[in-house]
C-alpha positions as a printed NumPy array, in Angstrom:
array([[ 16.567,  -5.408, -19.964],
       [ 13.781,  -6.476, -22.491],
       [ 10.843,  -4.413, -23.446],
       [  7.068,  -4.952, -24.173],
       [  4.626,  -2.643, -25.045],
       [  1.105,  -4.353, -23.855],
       [ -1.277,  -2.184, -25.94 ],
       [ -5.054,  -3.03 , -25.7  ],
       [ -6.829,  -2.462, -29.118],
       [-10.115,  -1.347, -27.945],
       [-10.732,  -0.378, -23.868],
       [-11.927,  -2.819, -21.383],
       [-10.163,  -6.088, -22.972],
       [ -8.182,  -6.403, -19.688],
       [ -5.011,  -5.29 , -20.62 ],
       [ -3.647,  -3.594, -17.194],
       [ -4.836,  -7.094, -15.532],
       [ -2.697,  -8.907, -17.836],
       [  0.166,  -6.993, -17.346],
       [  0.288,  -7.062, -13.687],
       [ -0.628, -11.16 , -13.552],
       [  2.399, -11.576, -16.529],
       [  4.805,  -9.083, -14.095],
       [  3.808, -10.858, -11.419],
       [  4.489, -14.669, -12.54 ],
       [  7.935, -13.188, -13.263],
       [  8.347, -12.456, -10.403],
       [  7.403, -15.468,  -8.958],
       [  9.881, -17.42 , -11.41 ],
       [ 12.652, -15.029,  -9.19 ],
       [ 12.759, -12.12 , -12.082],
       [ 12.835,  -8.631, -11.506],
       [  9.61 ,  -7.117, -13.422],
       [  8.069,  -3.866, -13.638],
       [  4.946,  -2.41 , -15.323],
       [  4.64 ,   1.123, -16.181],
       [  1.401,   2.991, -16.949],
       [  1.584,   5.444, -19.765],
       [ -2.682,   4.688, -19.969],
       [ -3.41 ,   8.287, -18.643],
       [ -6.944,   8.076, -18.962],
       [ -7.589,   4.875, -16.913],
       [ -4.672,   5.103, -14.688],
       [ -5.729,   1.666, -13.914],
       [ -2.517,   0.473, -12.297],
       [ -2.997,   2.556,  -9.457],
       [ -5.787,   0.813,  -8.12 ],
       [ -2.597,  -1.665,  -7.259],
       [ -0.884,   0.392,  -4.761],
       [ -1.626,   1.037,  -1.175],
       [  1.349,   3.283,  -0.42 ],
       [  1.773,   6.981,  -1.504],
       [  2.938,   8.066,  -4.597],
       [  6.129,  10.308,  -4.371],
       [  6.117,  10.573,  -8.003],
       [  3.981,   8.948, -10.881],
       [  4.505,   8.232, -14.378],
       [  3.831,  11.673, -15.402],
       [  5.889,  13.236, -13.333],
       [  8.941,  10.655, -14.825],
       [  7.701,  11.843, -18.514],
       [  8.255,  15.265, -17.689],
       [ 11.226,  14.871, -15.502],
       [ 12.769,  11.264, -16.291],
       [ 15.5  ,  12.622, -13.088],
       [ 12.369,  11.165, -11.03 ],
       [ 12.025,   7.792, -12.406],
       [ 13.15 ,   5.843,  -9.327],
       [ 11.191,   7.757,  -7.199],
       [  8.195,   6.757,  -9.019],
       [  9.012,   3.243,  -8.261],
       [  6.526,   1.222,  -6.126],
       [  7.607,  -2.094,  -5.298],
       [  4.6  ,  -4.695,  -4.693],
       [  5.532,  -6.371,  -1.32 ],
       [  4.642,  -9.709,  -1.678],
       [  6.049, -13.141,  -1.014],
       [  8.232, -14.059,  -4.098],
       [ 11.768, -14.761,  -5.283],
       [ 11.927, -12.104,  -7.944],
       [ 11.147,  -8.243,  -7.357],
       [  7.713,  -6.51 ,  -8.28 ],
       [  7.916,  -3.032,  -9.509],
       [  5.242,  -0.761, -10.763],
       [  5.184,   3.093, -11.756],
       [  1.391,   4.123, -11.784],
       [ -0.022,   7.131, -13.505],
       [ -2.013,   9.312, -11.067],
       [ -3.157,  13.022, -11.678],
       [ -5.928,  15.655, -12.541],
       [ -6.613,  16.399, -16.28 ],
       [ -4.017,  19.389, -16.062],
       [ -0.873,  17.036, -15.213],
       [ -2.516,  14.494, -18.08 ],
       [ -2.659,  17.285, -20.798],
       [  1.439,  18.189, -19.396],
       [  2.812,  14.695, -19.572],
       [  0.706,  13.94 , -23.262],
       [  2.822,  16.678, -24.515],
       [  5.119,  15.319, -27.47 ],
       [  8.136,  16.435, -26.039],
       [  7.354,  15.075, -22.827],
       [  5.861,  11.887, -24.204],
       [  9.06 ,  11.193, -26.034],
       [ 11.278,  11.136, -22.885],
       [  9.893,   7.54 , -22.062],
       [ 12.987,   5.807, -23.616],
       [ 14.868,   8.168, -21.509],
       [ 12.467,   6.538, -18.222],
       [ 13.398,   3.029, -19.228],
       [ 16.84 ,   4.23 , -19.143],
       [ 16.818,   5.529, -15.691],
       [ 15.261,   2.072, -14.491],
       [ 17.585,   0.302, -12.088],
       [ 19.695,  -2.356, -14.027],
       [ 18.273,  -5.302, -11.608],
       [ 14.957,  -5.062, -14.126],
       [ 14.923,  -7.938, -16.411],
       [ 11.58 ,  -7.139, -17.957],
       [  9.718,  -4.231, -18.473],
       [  5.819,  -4.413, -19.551],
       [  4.567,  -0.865, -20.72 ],
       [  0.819,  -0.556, -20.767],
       [ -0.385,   1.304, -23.343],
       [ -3.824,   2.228, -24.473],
       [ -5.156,   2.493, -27.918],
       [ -3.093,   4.012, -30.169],
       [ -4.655,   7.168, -30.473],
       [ -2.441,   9.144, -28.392],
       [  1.44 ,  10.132, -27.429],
       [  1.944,   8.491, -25.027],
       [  0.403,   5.661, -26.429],
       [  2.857,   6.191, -29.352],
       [  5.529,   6.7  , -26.939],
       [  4.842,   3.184, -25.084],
       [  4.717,   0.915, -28.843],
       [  8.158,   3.183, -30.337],
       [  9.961,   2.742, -27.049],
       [  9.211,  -1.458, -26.901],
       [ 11.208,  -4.25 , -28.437],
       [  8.334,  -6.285, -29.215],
       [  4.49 ,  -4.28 , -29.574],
       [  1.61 ,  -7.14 , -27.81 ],
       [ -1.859,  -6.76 , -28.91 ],
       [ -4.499,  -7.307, -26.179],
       [ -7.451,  -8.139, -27.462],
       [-10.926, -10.431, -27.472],
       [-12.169, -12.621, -29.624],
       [-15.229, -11.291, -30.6  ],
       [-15.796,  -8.771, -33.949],
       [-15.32 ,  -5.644, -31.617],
       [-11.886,  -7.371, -30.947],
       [-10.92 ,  -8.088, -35.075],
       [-12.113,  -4.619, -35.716],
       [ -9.685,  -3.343, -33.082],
       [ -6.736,  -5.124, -34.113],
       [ -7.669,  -4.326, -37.709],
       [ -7.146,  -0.225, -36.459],
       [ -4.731,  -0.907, -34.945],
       [ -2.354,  -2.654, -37.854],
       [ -3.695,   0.363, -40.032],
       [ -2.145,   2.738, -37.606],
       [  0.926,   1.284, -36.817],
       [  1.354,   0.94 , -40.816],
       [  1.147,   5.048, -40.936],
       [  4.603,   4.391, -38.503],
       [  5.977,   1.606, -40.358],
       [  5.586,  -1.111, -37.582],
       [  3.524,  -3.508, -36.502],
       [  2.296,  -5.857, -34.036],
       [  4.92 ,  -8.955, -33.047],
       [  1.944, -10.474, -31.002],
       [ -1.565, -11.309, -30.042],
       [ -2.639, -12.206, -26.99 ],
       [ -6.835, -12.387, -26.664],
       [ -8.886, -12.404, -23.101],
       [-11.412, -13.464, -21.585],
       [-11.573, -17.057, -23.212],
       [ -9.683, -20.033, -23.538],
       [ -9.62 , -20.277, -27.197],
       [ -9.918, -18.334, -30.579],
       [-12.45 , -18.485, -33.106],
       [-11.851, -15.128, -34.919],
       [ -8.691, -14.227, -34.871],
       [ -5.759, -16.723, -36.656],
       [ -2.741, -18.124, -34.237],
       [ -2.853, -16.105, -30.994],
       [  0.325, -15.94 , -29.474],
       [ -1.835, -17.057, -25.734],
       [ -5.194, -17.076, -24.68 ],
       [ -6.316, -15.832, -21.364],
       [ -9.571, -16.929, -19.807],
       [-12.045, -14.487, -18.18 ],
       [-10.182, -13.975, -14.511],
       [-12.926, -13.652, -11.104],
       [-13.517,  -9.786, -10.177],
       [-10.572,  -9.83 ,  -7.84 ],
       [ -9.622,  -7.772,  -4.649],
       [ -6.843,  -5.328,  -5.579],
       [ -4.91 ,  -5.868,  -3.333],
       [ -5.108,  -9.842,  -4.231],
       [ -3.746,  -8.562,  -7.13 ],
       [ -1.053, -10.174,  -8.851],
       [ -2.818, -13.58 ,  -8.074],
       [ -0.253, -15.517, -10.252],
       [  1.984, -15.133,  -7.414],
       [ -0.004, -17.537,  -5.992],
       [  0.019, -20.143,  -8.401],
       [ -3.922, -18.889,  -9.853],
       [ -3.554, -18.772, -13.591],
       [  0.26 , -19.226, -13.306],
       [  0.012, -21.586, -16.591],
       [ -1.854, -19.03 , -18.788],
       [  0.479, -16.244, -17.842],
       [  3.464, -18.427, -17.842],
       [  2.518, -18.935, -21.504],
       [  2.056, -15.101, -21.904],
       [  5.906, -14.553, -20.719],
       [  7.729, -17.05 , -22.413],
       [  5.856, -15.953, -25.73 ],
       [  6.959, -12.085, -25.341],
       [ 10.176, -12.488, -23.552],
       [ 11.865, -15.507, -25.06 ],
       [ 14.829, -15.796, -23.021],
       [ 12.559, -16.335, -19.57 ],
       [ 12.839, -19.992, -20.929],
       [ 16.502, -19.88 , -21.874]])
């Protein structure tokens, strides 16, 4: 099971959308991927699932006995699997699960994933936060979301100053809503700026739409998808 924190510098640079379309042309390469939301304040990846929750992600930080539970597979027509664990709550269960001592229990989440997982994406906000800490400490490799624009380099900039104070940093860069860079040095991909989509349209890389872009995205943080 490999890791990947997907941690967007600054908000609004995209970076739940690119971690469901990079789960999702996993799965449609017949991997098992999952994404889980440790983003508290956006809860973005919630907006994915139609079903229920029976538990969220907060409820696995506080209890990781509840991980599977929290589970919900995106039905949709590929080889792999789909999983995602969405955050969803009131401010009361947010201000619980940011705890530290509950925000440090997310290696103990990944551990209570089923074994099928090949790949996990974590999205992460800003590091600002615990859990955010949580989601970049807990990866193998930390992946910078990003735009190229000077609200994007002073991001990243933050961000390598903060993840200095912790004696890591960021393995790589991945910038949206363009097809190339002109700020920022060697991106590891380059995403282009993706049509407001239906939600439930959502991954559309399991339909072949952006499959190259993402493909690139995948193979750059998770190596052995190529092996």
């Amino acid at each position: 099971m490999e890791t990947a924190a997907f941690t967007g510098v600054v908000g609004g640079v995209g970076t739940t959308r690119v971690a469901i379309e990079t789960a999702g042309v996993l799965a449609a390469q017949g991997h098992a991927a999952a994404v889980l939301d440790v983003n508290f304040s956006t809860q973005g990846l919630a907006g994915y699932v139609d079903a229920p929750l029976e538990a969220d992600m907060m409820d696995a930080l506080i209890d990781p006995s509840c991980t599977k539970e929290g589970i919900c597979t995106i039905e949709k027509p590929v080889d792999g699997k789909l999983g995602v664990i969405p955050a969803f709550g009131p401010l009361s269960k947010i201000a619980e699960a940011s705890k530290t001592e509950h925000a440090q229990q997310l290696d103990a989440v990944i551990e209570q994933m089923p074994p099928e997982y090949d790949f996990i994406i974590i999205d992460t906000p800003p590091v600002a936060t615990n859990p955010s800490l949580a989601g970049i400490t807990a990866a193998d490799d930390i992946v910078a979301i990003t735009q190229d624009t000077q609200r994007g380099i002073d991001g990243l900039r933050r961000m390598h100053e903060r993840l200095s104070d912790i004696d890591v940093d960021v393995d790589k860069q991945i910038i949206t809503f363009t097809d190339n860079s002109s700020f920022i040095d060697n991106p590891t991909a380059a995403i282009p700026e993706l049509p407001p989509t239906d939600p439930n349209s959502v991954p559309v890389t399991i339909h072949g739409t952006h499959s190259s872009e993402f493909s690139s995205v995948a193979e750059a943080v998770f190596p052995s998808v190529s092996d």
